[in-house]
């Protein structure tokens, strides 16, 4: 059984993202997000839940995906992104863990499972989805950690992914606040 979360509640500070990846552009009218932005955010949330579930109870990715597809809400997300992350992380799990481990203060095996899932998701996007700006990848992972992780887990996720991004994308500039 898949744990249900209040997906329709914006987590605040959401910014629209169009198909060109302009996720960092503030919304013109308050906190409303474009439908595409929400669909991608929800895809990442569901992918993080799936990755967590797989860490807790390893099953084939096809079976995991089928479980998620039983939920009608899946029709509202970016299914292509969900599948790409879920399948990509599974295919590159060893590589992703090896990439994040030098930036950790403990062995990968000792990570909190939700933080581990989010770090894998973020590392996969940083290393294999170069079309998504590093600032967006890190911000989305931090938001996931705030929503699902431990109290200060988002700070840990931010630091690890920021250091990984410096190595994985050395020519991409950091976002200036």
GROMACS .gro file of C-alpha atoms in nm:
model
  177
    1UNK     CA    1   0.000   0.000   0.000
    2UNK     CA    2   0.132   0.341  -0.095
    3UNK     CA    3   0.115   0.606   0.173
    4UNK     CA    4  -0.094   0.901   0.053
    5UNK     CA    5   0.026   1.257   0.096
    6UNK     CA    6  -0.163   1.586   0.051
    7UNK     CA    7  -0.026   1.650  -0.298
    8UNK     CA    8  -0.256   1.940  -0.381
    9UNK     CA    9  -0.115   2.160  -0.107
   10UNK     CA   10   0.160   2.385  -0.247
   11UNK     CA   11   0.464   2.386  -0.023
   12UNK     CA   12   0.506   2.763  -0.053
   13UNK     CA   13   0.760   2.957  -0.254
   14UNK     CA   14   0.686   2.757  -0.565
   15UNK     CA   15   0.794   2.917  -0.889
   16UNK     CA   16   0.678   2.835  -1.237
   17UNK     CA   17   0.879   2.620  -1.469
   18UNK     CA   18   0.812   2.613  -1.838
   19UNK     CA   19   0.925   2.354  -2.088
   20UNK     CA   20   1.257   2.537  -2.135
   21UNK     CA   21   1.350   2.480  -1.769
   22UNK     CA   22   1.297   2.836  -1.640
   23UNK     CA   23   1.209   2.709  -1.295
   24UNK     CA   24   1.375   2.999  -1.119
   25UNK     CA   25   1.145   3.267  -1.260
   26UNK     CA   26   0.913   3.405  -0.991
   27UNK     CA   27   0.542   3.363  -1.051
   28UNK     CA   28   0.370   3.678  -1.177
   29UNK     CA   29   0.067   3.625  -0.953
   30UNK     CA   30   0.155   3.519  -0.600
   31UNK     CA   31   0.257   3.163  -0.519
   32UNK     CA   32   0.073   2.995  -0.804
   33UNK     CA   33   0.274   2.753  -1.011
   34UNK     CA   34   0.238   2.654  -1.369
   35UNK     CA   35   0.076   2.315  -1.427
   36UNK     CA   36   0.401   2.179  -1.577
   37UNK     CA   37   0.595   2.287  -1.267
   38UNK     CA   38   0.349   2.112  -1.037
   39UNK     CA   39   0.354   1.799  -1.251
   40UNK     CA   40   0.735   1.782  -1.228
   41UNK     CA   41   0.736   1.852  -0.854
   42UNK     CA   42   0.476   1.581  -0.796
   43UNK     CA   43   0.676   1.341  -1.017
   44UNK     CA   44   0.984   1.400  -0.801
   45UNK     CA   45   0.778   1.351  -0.484
   46UNK     CA   46   0.640   1.021  -0.607
   47UNK     CA   47   0.982   0.912  -0.732
   48UNK     CA   48   1.134   0.990  -0.390
   49UNK     CA   49   0.858   0.786  -0.225
   50UNK     CA   50   0.926   0.498  -0.463
   51UNK     CA   51   1.301   0.515  -0.407
   52UNK     CA   52   1.245   0.516  -0.032
   53UNK     CA   53   1.008   0.221  -0.062
   54UNK     CA   54   1.266   0.034  -0.268
   55UNK     CA   55   1.537   0.098  -0.007
   56UNK     CA   56   1.310  -0.037   0.265
   57UNK     CA   57   1.178  -0.335   0.067
   58UNK     CA   58   1.371  -0.408  -0.252
   59UNK     CA   59   1.144  -0.505  -0.541
   60UNK     CA   60   1.177  -0.491  -0.917
   61UNK     CA   61   1.130  -0.142  -1.059
   62UNK     CA   62   0.853  -0.267  -1.290
   63UNK     CA   63   0.657  -0.395  -0.991
   64UNK     CA   64   0.720  -0.076  -0.796
   65UNK     CA   65   0.605   0.139  -1.089
   66UNK     CA   66   0.293  -0.078  -1.129
   67UNK     CA   67   0.205  -0.021  -0.761
   68UNK     CA   68   0.227   0.354  -0.808
   69UNK     CA   69   0.024   0.343  -1.129
   70UNK     CA   70  -0.273   0.202  -0.932
   71UNK     CA   71  -0.315   0.550  -0.785
   72UNK     CA   72  -0.531   0.777  -1.004
   73UNK     CA   73  -0.324   1.077  -0.892
   74UNK     CA   74  -0.043   0.948  -1.114
   75UNK     CA   75  -0.240   1.080  -1.412
   76UNK     CA   76  -0.169   1.432  -1.283
   77UNK     CA   77   0.210   1.404  -1.266
   78UNK     CA   78   0.487   1.412  -1.526
   79UNK     CA   79   0.501   1.036  -1.582
   80UNK     CA   80   0.803   1.058  -1.811
   81UNK     CA   81   1.007   1.232  -1.540
   82UNK     CA   82   0.882   0.990  -1.271
   83UNK     CA   83   0.984   0.688  -1.479
   84UNK     CA   84   1.315   0.840  -1.585
   85UNK     CA   85   1.415   0.908  -1.225
   86UNK     CA   86   1.291   0.576  -1.086
   87UNK     CA   87   1.456   0.366  -1.357
   88UNK     CA   88   1.767   0.584  -1.380
   89UNK     CA   89   1.838   0.569  -1.009
   90UNK     CA   90   1.795   0.192  -1.010
   91UNK     CA   91   2.030   0.155  -1.308
   92UNK     CA   92   2.295   0.384  -1.156
   93UNK     CA   93   2.248   0.323  -0.781
   94UNK     CA   94   2.606   0.205  -0.719
   95UNK     CA   95   2.751   0.496  -0.919
   96UNK     CA   96   2.527   0.747  -0.739
   97UNK     CA   97   2.620   0.617  -0.394
   98UNK     CA   98   2.989   0.630  -0.488
   99UNK     CA   99   2.947   0.990  -0.606
  100UNK     CA  100   2.776   1.112  -0.288
  101UNK     CA  101   2.980   0.914  -0.034
  102UNK     CA  102   3.288   1.143  -0.034
  103UNK     CA  103   3.060   1.431   0.067
  104UNK     CA  104   2.899   1.248   0.360
  105UNK     CA  105   2.996   1.250   0.726
  106UNK     CA  106   2.914   0.878   0.755
  107UNK     CA  107   2.897   0.571   0.531
  108UNK     CA  108   2.610   0.557   0.280
  109UNK     CA  109   2.471   0.251   0.462
  110UNK     CA  110   2.414   0.466   0.773
  111UNK     CA  111   2.207   0.733   0.596
  112UNK     CA  112   1.846   0.781   0.692
  113UNK     CA  113   1.653   0.599   0.416
  114UNK     CA  114   1.450   0.903   0.307
  115UNK     CA  115   1.762   1.121   0.290
  116UNK     CA  116   1.939   0.841   0.101
  117UNK     CA  117   1.652   0.825  -0.151
  118UNK     CA  118   1.651   1.203  -0.195
  119UNK     CA  119   2.029   1.219  -0.231
  120UNK     CA  120   2.018   0.948  -0.497
  121UNK     CA  121   1.741   1.134  -0.679
  122UNK     CA  122   1.935   1.462  -0.667
  123UNK     CA  123   2.262   1.298  -0.766
  124UNK     CA  124   2.092   1.128  -1.061
  125UNK     CA  125   1.951   1.459  -1.184
  126UNK     CA  126   2.285   1.636  -1.139
  127UNK     CA  127   2.482   1.367  -1.318
  128UNK     CA  128   2.239   1.241  -1.584
  129UNK     CA  129   1.981   1.513  -1.646
  130UNK     CA  130   2.197   1.805  -1.748
  131UNK     CA  131   1.901   1.988  -1.901
  132UNK     CA  132   1.778   2.069  -1.548
  133UNK     CA  133   1.977   2.355  -1.392
  134UNK     CA  134   2.179   2.262  -1.084
  135UNK     CA  135   1.997   2.519  -0.870
  136UNK     CA  136   1.664   2.359  -0.955
  137UNK     CA  137   1.790   2.008  -0.883
  138UNK     CA  138   1.924   2.113  -0.543
  139UNK     CA  139   1.618   2.322  -0.457
  140UNK     CA  140   1.379   2.039  -0.543
  141UNK     CA  141   1.580   1.792  -0.335
  142UNK     CA  142   1.588   2.035  -0.041
  143UNK     CA  143   1.210   2.081  -0.065
  144UNK     CA  144   1.165   1.702  -0.064
  145UNK     CA  145   1.387   1.674   0.244
  146UNK     CA  146   1.190   1.948   0.420
  147UNK     CA  147   0.865   1.772   0.344
  148UNK     CA  148   0.959   1.411   0.411
  149UNK     CA  149   1.291   1.409   0.598
  150UNK     CA  150   1.413   1.471   0.949
  151UNK     CA  151   1.407   1.817   1.104
  152UNK     CA  152   1.740   1.940   0.965
  153UNK     CA  153   1.776   1.680   0.692
  154UNK     CA  154   1.724   1.946   0.426
  155UNK     CA  155   2.045   2.122   0.533
  156UNK     CA  156   2.239   1.799   0.504
  157UNK     CA  157   2.091   1.725   0.159
  158UNK     CA  158   2.169   2.080   0.046
  159UNK     CA  159   2.534   2.059   0.153
  160UNK     CA  160   2.597   1.716   0.000
  161UNK     CA  161   2.433   1.799  -0.333
  162UNK     CA  162   2.600   2.141  -0.353
  163UNK     CA  163   2.944   1.981  -0.316
  164UNK     CA  164   2.854   1.709  -0.565
  165UNK     CA  165   2.727   1.970  -0.813
  166UNK     CA  166   3.063   2.151  -0.796
  167UNK     CA  167   3.228   1.830  -0.921
  168UNK     CA  168   2.955   1.702  -1.153
  169UNK     CA  169   2.895   2.037  -1.321
  170UNK     CA  170   3.211   2.245  -1.280
  171UNK     CA  171   3.127   2.484  -1.565
  172UNK     CA  172   2.769   2.554  -1.459
  173UNK     CA  173   2.743   2.869  -1.252
  174UNK     CA  174   2.578   2.873  -0.915
  175UNK     CA  175   2.252   3.061  -0.871
  176UNK     CA  176   2.301   3.395  -0.704
  177UNK     CA  177   2.038   3.497  -0.448
   0.00000   0.00000   0.00000
